[in-house]
Tab-separated table of C-alpha atoms and ligand atoms in Angstrom:
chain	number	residue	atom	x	y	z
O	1	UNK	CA	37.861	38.668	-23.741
O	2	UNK	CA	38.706	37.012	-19.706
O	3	UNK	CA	37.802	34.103	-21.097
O	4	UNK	CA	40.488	34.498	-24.017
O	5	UNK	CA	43.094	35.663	-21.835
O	6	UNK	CA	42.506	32.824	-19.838
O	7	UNK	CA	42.832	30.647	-22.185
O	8	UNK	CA	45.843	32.065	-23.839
O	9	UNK	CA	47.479	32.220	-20.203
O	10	UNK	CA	46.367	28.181	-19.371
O	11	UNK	CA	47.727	27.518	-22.983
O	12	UNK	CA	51.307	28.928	-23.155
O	13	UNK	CA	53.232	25.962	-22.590
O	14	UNK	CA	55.354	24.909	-25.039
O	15	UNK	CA	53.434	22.008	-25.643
O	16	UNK	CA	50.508	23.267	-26.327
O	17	UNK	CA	51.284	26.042	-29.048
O	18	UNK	CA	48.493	25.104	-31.025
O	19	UNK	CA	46.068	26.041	-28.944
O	20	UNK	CA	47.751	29.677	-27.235
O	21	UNK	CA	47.403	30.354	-31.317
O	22	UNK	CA	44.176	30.099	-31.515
O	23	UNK	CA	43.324	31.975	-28.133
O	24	UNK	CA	45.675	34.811	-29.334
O	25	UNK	CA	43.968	35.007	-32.817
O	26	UNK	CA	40.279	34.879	-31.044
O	27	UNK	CA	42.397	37.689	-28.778
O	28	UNK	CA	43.555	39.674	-31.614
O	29	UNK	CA	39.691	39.526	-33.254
O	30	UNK	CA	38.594	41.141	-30.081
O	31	UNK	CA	41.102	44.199	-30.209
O	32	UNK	CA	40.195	44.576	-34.026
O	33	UNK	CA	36.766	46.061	-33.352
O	34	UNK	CA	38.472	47.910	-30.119
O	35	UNK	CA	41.527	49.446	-32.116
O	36	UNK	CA	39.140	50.249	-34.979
O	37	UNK	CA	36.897	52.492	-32.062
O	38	UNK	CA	40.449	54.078	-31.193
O	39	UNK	CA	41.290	55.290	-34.396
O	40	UNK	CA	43.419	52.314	-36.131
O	41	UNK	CA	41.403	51.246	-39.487
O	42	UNK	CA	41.003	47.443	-39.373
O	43	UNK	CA	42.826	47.008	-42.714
O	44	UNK	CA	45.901	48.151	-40.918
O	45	UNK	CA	45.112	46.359	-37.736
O	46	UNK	CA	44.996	42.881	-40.200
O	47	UNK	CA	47.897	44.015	-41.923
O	48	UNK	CA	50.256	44.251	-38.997
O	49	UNK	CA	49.183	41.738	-36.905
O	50	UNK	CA	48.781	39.172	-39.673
O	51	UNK	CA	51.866	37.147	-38.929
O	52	UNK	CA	52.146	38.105	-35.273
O	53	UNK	CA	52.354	34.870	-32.970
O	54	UNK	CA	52.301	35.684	-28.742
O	55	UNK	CA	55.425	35.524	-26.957
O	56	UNK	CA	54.801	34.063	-23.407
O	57	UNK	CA	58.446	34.894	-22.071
O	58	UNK	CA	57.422	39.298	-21.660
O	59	UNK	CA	55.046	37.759	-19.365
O	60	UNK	CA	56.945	36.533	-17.456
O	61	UNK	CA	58.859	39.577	-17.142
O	62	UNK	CA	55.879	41.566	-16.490
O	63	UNK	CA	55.814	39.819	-13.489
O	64	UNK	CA	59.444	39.285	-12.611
O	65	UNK	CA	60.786	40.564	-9.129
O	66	UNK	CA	64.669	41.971	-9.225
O	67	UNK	CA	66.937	39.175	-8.004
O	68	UNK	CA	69.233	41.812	-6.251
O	69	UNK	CA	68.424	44.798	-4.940
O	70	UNK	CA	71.521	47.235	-7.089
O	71	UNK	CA	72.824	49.737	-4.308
O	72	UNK	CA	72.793	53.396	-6.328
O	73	UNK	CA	76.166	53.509	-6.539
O	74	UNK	CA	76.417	50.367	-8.889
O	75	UNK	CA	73.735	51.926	-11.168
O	76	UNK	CA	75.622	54.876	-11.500
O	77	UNK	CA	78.699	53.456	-12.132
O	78	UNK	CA	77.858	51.642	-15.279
O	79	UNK	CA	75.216	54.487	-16.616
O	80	UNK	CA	77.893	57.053	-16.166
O	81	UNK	CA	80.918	55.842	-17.013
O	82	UNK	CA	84.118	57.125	-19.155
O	83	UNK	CA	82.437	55.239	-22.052
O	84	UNK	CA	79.428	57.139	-21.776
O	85	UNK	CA	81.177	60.159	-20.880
O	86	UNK	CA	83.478	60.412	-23.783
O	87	UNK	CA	80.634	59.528	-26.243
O	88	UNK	CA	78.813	61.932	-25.182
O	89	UNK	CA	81.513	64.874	-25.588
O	90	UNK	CA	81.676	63.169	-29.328
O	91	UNK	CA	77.699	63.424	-29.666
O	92	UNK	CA	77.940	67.143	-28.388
O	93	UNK	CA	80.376	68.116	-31.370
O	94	UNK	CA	79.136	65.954	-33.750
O	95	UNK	CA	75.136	66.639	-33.432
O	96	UNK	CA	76.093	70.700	-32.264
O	97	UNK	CA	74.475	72.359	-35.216
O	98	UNK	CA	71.363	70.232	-34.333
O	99	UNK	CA	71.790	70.734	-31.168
O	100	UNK	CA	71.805	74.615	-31.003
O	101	UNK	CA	68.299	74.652	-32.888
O	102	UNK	CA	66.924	72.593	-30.244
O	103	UNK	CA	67.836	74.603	-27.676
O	104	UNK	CA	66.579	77.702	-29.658
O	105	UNK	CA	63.298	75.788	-30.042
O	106	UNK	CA	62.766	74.244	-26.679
O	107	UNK	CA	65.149	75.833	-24.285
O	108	UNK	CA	67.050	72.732	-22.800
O	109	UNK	CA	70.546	72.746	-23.227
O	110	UNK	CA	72.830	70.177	-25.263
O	111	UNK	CA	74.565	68.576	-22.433
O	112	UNK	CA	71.080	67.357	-21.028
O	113	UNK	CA	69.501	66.202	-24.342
O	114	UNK	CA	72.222	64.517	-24.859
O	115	UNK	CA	73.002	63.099	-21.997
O	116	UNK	CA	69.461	61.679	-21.492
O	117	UNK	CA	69.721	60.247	-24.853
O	118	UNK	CA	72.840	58.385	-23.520
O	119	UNK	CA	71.256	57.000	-20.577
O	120	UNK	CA	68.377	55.777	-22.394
O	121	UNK	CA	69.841	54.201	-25.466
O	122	UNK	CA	73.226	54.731	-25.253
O	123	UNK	CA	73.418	57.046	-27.796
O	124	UNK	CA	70.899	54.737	-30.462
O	125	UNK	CA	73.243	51.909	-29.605
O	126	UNK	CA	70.675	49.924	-27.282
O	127	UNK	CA	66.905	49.865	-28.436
O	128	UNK	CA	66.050	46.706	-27.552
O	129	UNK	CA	65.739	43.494	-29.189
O	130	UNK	CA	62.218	42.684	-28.182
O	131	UNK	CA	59.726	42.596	-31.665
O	132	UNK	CA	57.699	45.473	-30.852
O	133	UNK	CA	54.441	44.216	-31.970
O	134	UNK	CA	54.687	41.103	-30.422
O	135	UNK	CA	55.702	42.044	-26.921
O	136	UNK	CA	52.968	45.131	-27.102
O	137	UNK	CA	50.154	42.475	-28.311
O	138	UNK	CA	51.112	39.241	-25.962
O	139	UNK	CA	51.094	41.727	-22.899
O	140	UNK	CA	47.521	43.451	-24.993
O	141	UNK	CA	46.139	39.392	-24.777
O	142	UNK	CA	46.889	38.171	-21.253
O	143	UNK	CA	48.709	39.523	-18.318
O	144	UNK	CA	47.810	41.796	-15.469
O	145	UNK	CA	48.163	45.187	-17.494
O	146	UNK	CA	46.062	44.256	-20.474
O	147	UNK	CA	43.940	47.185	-21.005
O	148	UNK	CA	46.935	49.426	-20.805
O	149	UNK	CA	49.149	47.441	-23.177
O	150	UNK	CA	46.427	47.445	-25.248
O	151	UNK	CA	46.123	51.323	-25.229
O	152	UNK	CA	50.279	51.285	-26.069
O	153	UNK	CA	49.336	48.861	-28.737
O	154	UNK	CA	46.887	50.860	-30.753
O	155	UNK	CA	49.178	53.946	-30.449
O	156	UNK	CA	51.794	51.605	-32.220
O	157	UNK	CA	49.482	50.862	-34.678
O	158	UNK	CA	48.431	54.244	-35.472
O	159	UNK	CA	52.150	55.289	-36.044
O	160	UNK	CA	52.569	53.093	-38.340
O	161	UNK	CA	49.058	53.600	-40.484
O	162	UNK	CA	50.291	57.091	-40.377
O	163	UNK	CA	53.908	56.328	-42.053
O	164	UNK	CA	56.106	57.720	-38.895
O	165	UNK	CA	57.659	54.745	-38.267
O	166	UNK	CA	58.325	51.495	-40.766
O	167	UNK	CA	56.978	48.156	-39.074
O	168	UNK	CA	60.335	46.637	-40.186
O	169	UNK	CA	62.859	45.539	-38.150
O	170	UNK	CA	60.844	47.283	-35.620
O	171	UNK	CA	62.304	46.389	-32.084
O	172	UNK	CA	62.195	47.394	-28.096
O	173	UNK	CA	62.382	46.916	-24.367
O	174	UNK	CA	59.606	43.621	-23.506
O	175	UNK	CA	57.307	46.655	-21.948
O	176	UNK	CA	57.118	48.111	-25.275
O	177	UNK	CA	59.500	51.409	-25.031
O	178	UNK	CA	61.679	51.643	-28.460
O	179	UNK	CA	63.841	54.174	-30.578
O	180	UNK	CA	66.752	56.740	-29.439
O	181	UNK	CA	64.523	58.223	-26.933
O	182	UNK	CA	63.043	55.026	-26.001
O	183	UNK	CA	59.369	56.591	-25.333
O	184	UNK	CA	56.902	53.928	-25.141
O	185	UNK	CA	54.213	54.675	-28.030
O	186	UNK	CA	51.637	56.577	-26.519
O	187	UNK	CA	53.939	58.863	-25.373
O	188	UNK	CA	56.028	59.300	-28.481
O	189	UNK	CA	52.576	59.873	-30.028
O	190	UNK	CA	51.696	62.620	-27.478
O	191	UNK	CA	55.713	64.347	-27.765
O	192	UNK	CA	57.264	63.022	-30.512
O	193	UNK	CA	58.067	65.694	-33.739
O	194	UNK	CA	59.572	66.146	-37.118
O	195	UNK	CA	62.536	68.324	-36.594
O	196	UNK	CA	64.450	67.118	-39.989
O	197	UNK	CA	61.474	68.261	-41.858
O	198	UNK	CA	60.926	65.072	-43.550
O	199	UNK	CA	56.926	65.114	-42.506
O	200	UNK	CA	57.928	61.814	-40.595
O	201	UNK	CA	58.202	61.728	-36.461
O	202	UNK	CA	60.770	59.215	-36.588
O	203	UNK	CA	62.441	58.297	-33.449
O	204	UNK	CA	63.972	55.193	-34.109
O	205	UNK	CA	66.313	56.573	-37.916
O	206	UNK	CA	66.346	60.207	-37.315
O	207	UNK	CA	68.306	61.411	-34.893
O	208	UNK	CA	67.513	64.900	-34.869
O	209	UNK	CA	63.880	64.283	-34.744
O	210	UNK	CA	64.977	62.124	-31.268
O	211	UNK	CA	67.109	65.303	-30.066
O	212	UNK	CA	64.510	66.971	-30.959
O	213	UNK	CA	61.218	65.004	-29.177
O	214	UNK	CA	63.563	64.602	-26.227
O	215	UNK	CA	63.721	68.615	-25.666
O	216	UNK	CA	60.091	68.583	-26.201
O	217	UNK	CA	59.269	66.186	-23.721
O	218	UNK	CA	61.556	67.820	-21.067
O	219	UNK	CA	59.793	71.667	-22.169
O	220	UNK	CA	56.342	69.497	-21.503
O	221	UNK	CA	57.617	68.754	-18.074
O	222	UNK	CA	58.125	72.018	-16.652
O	223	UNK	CA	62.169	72.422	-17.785
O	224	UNK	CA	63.053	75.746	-17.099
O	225	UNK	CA	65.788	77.106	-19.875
O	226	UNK	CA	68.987	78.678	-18.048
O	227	UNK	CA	68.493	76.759	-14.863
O	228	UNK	CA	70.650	74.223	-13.582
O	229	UNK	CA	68.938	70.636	-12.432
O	230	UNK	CA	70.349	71.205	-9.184
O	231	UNK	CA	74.034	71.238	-7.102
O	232	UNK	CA	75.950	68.884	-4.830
O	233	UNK	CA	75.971	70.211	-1.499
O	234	UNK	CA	76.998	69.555	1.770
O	235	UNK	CA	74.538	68.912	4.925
O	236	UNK	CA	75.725	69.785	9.124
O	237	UNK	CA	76.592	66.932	11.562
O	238	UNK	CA	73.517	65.244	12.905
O	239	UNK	CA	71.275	67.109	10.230
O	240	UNK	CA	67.738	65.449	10.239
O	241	UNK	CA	67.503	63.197	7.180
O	242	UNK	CA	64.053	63.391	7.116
O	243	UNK	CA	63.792	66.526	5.490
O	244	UNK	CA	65.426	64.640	2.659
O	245	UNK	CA	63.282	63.419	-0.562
O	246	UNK	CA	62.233	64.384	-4.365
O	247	UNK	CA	59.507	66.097	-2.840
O	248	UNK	CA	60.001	67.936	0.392
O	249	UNK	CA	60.405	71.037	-1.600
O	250	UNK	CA	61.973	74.391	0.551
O	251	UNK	CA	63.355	77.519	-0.424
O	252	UNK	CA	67.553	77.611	-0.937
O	253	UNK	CA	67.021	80.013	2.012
O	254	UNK	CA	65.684	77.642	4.338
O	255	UNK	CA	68.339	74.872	3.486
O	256	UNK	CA	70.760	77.537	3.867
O	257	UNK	CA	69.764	78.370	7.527
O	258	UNK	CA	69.425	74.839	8.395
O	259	UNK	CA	73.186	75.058	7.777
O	260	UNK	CA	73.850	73.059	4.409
O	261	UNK	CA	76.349	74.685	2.000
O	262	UNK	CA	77.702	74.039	-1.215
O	263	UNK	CA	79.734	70.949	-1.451
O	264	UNK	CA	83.043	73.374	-1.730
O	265	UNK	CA	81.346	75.193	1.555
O	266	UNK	CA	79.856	78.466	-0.130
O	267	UNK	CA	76.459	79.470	0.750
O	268	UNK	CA	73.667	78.054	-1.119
O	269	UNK	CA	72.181	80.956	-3.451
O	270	UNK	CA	69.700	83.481	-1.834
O	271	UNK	CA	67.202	82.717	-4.857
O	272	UNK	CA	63.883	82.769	-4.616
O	273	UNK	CA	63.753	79.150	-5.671
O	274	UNK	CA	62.310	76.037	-4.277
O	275	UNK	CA	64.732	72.673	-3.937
O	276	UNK	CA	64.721	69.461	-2.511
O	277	UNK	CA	67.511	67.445	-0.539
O	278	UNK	CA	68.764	64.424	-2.390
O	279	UNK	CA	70.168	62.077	0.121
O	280	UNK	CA	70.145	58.680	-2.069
O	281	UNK	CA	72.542	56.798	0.219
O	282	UNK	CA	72.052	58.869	3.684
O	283	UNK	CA	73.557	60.937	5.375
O	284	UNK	CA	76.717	59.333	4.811
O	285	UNK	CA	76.693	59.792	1.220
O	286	UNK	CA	76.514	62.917	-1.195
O	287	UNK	CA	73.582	65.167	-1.408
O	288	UNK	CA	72.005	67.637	-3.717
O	289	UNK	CA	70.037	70.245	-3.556
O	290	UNK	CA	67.240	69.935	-6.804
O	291	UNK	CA	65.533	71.807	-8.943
O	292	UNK	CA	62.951	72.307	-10.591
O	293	UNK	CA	64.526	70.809	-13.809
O	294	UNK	CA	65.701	67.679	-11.766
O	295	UNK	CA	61.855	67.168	-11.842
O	296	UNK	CA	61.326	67.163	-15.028
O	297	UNK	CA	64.361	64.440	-15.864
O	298	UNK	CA	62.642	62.565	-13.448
O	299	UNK	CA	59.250	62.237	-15.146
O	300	UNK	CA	60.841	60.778	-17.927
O	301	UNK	CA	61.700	57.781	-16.379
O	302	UNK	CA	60.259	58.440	-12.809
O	303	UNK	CA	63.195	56.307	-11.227
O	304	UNK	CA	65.587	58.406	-8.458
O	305	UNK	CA	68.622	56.590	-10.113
O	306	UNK	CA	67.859	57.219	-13.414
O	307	UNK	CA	67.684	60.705	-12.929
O	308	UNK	CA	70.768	61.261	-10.926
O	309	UNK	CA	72.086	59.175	-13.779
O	310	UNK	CA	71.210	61.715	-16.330
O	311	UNK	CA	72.149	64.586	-13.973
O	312	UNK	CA	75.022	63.685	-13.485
O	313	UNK	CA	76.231	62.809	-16.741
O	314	UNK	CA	74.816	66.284	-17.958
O	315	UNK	CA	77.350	67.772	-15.535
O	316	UNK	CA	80.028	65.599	-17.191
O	317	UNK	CA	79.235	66.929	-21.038
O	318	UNK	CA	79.091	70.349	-19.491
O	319	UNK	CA	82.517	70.157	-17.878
O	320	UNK	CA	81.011	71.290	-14.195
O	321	UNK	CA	82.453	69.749	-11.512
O	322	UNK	CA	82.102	65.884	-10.944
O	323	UNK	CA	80.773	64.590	-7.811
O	324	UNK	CA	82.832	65.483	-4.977
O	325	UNK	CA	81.936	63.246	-1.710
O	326	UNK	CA	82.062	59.666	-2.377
O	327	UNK	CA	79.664	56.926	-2.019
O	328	UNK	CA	79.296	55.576	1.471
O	329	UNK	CA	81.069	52.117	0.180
O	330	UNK	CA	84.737	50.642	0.421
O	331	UNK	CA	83.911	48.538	-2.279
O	332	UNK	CA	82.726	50.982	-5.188
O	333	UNK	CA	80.770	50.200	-8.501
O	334	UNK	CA	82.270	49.450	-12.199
O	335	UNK	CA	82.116	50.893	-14.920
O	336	UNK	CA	81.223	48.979	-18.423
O	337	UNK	CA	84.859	48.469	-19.371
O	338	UNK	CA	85.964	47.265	-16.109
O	339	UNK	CA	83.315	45.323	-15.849
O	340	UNK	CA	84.090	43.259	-18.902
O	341	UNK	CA	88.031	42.904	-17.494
O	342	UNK	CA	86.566	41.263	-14.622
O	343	UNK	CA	84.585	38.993	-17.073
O	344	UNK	CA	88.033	38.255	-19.105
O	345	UNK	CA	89.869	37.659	-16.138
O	346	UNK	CA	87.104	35.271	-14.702
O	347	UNK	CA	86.995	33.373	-18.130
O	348	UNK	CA	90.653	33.396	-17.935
O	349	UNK	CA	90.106	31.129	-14.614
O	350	UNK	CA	88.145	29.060	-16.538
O	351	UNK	CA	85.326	30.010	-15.251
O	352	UNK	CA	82.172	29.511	-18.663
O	353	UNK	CA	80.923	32.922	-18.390
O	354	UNK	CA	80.136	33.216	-22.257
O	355	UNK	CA	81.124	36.734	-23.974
O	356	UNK	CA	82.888	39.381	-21.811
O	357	UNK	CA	80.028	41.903	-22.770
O	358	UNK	CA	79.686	43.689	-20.103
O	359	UNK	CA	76.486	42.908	-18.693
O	360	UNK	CA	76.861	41.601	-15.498
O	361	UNK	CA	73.908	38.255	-15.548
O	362	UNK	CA	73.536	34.863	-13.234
O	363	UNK	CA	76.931	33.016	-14.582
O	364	UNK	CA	79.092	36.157	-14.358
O	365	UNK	CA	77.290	36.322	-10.624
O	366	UNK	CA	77.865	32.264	-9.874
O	367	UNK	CA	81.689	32.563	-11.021
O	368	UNK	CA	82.063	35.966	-8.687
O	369	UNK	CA	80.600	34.164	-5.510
O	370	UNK	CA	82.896	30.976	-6.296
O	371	UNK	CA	86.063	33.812	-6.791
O	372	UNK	CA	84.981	35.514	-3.572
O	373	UNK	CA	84.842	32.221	-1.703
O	374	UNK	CA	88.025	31.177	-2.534
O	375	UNK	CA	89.794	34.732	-1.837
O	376	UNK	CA	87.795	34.697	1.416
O	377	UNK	CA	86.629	38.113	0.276
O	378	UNK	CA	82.597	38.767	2.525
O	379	UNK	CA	80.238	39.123	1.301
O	380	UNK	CA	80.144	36.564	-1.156
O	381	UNK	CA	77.358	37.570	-2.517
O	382	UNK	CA	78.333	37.539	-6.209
O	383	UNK	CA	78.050	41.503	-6.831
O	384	UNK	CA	80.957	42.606	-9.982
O	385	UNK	CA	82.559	45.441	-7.340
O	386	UNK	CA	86.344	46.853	-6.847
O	387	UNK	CA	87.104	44.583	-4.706
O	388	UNK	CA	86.564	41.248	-7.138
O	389	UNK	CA	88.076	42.776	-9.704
O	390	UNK	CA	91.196	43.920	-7.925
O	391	UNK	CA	91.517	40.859	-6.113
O	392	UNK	CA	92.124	39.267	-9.442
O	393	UNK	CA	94.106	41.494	-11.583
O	394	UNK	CA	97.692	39.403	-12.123
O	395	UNK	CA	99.363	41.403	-9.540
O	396	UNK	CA	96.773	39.743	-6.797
O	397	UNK	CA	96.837	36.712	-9.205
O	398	UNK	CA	97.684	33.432	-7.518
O	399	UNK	CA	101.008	31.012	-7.629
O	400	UNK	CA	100.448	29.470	-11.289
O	401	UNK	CA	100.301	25.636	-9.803
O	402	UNK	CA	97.070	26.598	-8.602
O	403	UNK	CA	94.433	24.833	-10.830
O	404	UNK	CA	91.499	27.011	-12.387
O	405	UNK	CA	87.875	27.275	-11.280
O	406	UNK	CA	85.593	25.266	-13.751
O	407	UNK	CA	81.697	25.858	-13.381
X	501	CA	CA1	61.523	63.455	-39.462
């Protein structure tokens, strides 16, 4: 088995395809008798891994560092946007009879199933592009995490021996997550159910069965029905920051007396309840006090971000107030259609960006540090910000004469 991964590792050059073939079918022999002890017959093991061929470039993601470091604010600009915001309010009314039984079922609320279902796949409109079976059996064959790719592959496999899902078409993240919910298999094996009654779990065609699994997963993780995830509050001058974090859990008494308030500076409730201080940009920034359920939206993807993210755009789809103290920046994050404007008006400077889509990659970064140099605008550090983007909307734009960028 080392000696296979080795081998597959030393033979993924392009060159050498030939050989990383034959190391990933000795590989794949190996995890036939190991998926068969797991539970996956090896006549389904051989018939969907048959054609499979590795792909070396989800290894190099495995091990890929972030370029930038994203301040929060940027995150949460493009997860919660009016996009997101307004499909969401559409989801609620269209999905409400579905919706309701959920929360009869499972006790979580409509605004947060769907608003984690919009932060994970943007409504089923992002599942990934990755073949599922080849990411899950490259990373299975070489890699530092094989034995637990392996242990997401044979869950795969056993999903689809067992006729939840259809092997067709069948696509995901590189790291093997997939479907509405995007649950990597293991745990949509562990959570997943049939809510449309159609004896299939299937989380990538039926969306009620992802509403559904979604609830379920959030009931797993402690969600407590009724309760809110938490409330923006405000904390004292020279408060000690330190108490701050996910978990440094006190009673809403004790934050109370240590003089933080509501945002809109009524008390904190005198409830018997235990909450932590959310501080993700300081004590310059906006805090909340969380919950219990804020805990359980955070196991799903344990990321702080992603959790505010869903948080937050569960207090948008219920109509509570939005967040009330601003980020600590003068140069705030963009939204997903803004931040395809400032990819038209950078392509209108000539500047070979490719498609305005939205996602903000190394030439729409390039063309922002050459815009920023040439509006003197520091940092020029490339990020898609305000700033950028107002500094070249037409009424910033400059005399005509003025040639265009090229790259
Ligand atoms: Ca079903």
């Amino acid at each position: 088995m080392k000696f296979a991964a080795l081998l597959l590792l030393a033979a993924l050059a392009p060159t050498a395809s030939a050989t990383a073939d034959a190391a990933f079918s000795h590989c794949l022999q190996t995890l036939r008798g190991k998926a068969s002890a797991a539970g996956v017959p090896p006549a389904a093991f051989d018939a969907y891994t048959r054609d499979l061929s590795p792909d070396p470039s989800v290894l190099e993601l495995l091990d890929a560092q972030p370029e930038f470091t994203t301040p929060i604010w940027d995150y949460l600009a493009a997860l919660v946007d009016s996009r997101r915001i307004a499909q969401g309010r559409e989801m609620l009314a269209r999905h409400a009879e579905t919706l309701e039984r959920v929360e009869e079922k499972y006790r979580v609320d409509p605004a947060t199933v769907v608003a984690v279902w919009g932060v994970e796949s943007d409504y089923g409109q992002v599942f990934g592009k990755r073949p599922l079976l080849q990411s899950l059996a490259t990373l299975s064959c070489a890699g530092r995490r094989q034995s637990f790719f392996q242990g997401e592959l044979f869950a795969l496999l056993k999903l689809l021996h067992a006729g939840d899902l259809s092997a067709d078409g069948l696509a995901g993240s590189w790291a093997g997550a997939f479907g509405h919910t995007q649950f990597m298999p293991s745990t949509y094996a562990r959570i997943a159910v049939d809510f449309d009654g159609d004896g299939r779990r299937d989380l990538v065609s039926s969306i009620a069965d992802a509403l559904a699994s979604t609830a379920h997963y959030l009931q797993r993780s402690g969600w407590r029905g009724g309760e809110p995830w938490g409330f923006e509050v405000r904390i004292p001058e020279g408060f000690d920051v330190s108490l701050a974090g996910r978990k440094n859990k006190r009673a809403l008494a004790d934050w109370s007396e240590r003089g933080i308030t509501r945002v809109d500076g009524e008390p904190v409730p005198n409830a018997d309840v235990k909450a932590a201080l959310l501080l993700p940009a300081g004590a310059a920034g906006p805090a909340w006090l969380a919950l219990r359920n804020y805990d359980a939206i955070y196991s799903y993807n344990a990321a702080e971000s992603y959790a505010l993210a869903i948080a937050l755009l569960s207090d948008q789809l219920r109509d509570a107030p939005a967040q009330q103290t601003p980020w600590p920046t003068d140069d705030p994050g963009l939204g997903r259609d803004e931040r395809q404007q400032l990819q038209r008006l950078l392509l209108a400077r000539g500047h070979a960006i490719g498609e305005a889509d939205g996602l903000i990659g190394t030439l729409t970064r390039r063309a922002i540090v050459v815009e920023q140099q040439r509006l003197g605008l520091e940092p020029a550090d490339g990020r898609a910000g305000r700033k950028i983007l107002d500094a070249l909307l037409p009424a910033h734009t400059e005399p005509a004469n003025e040639s265009p960028v090229g790259e």
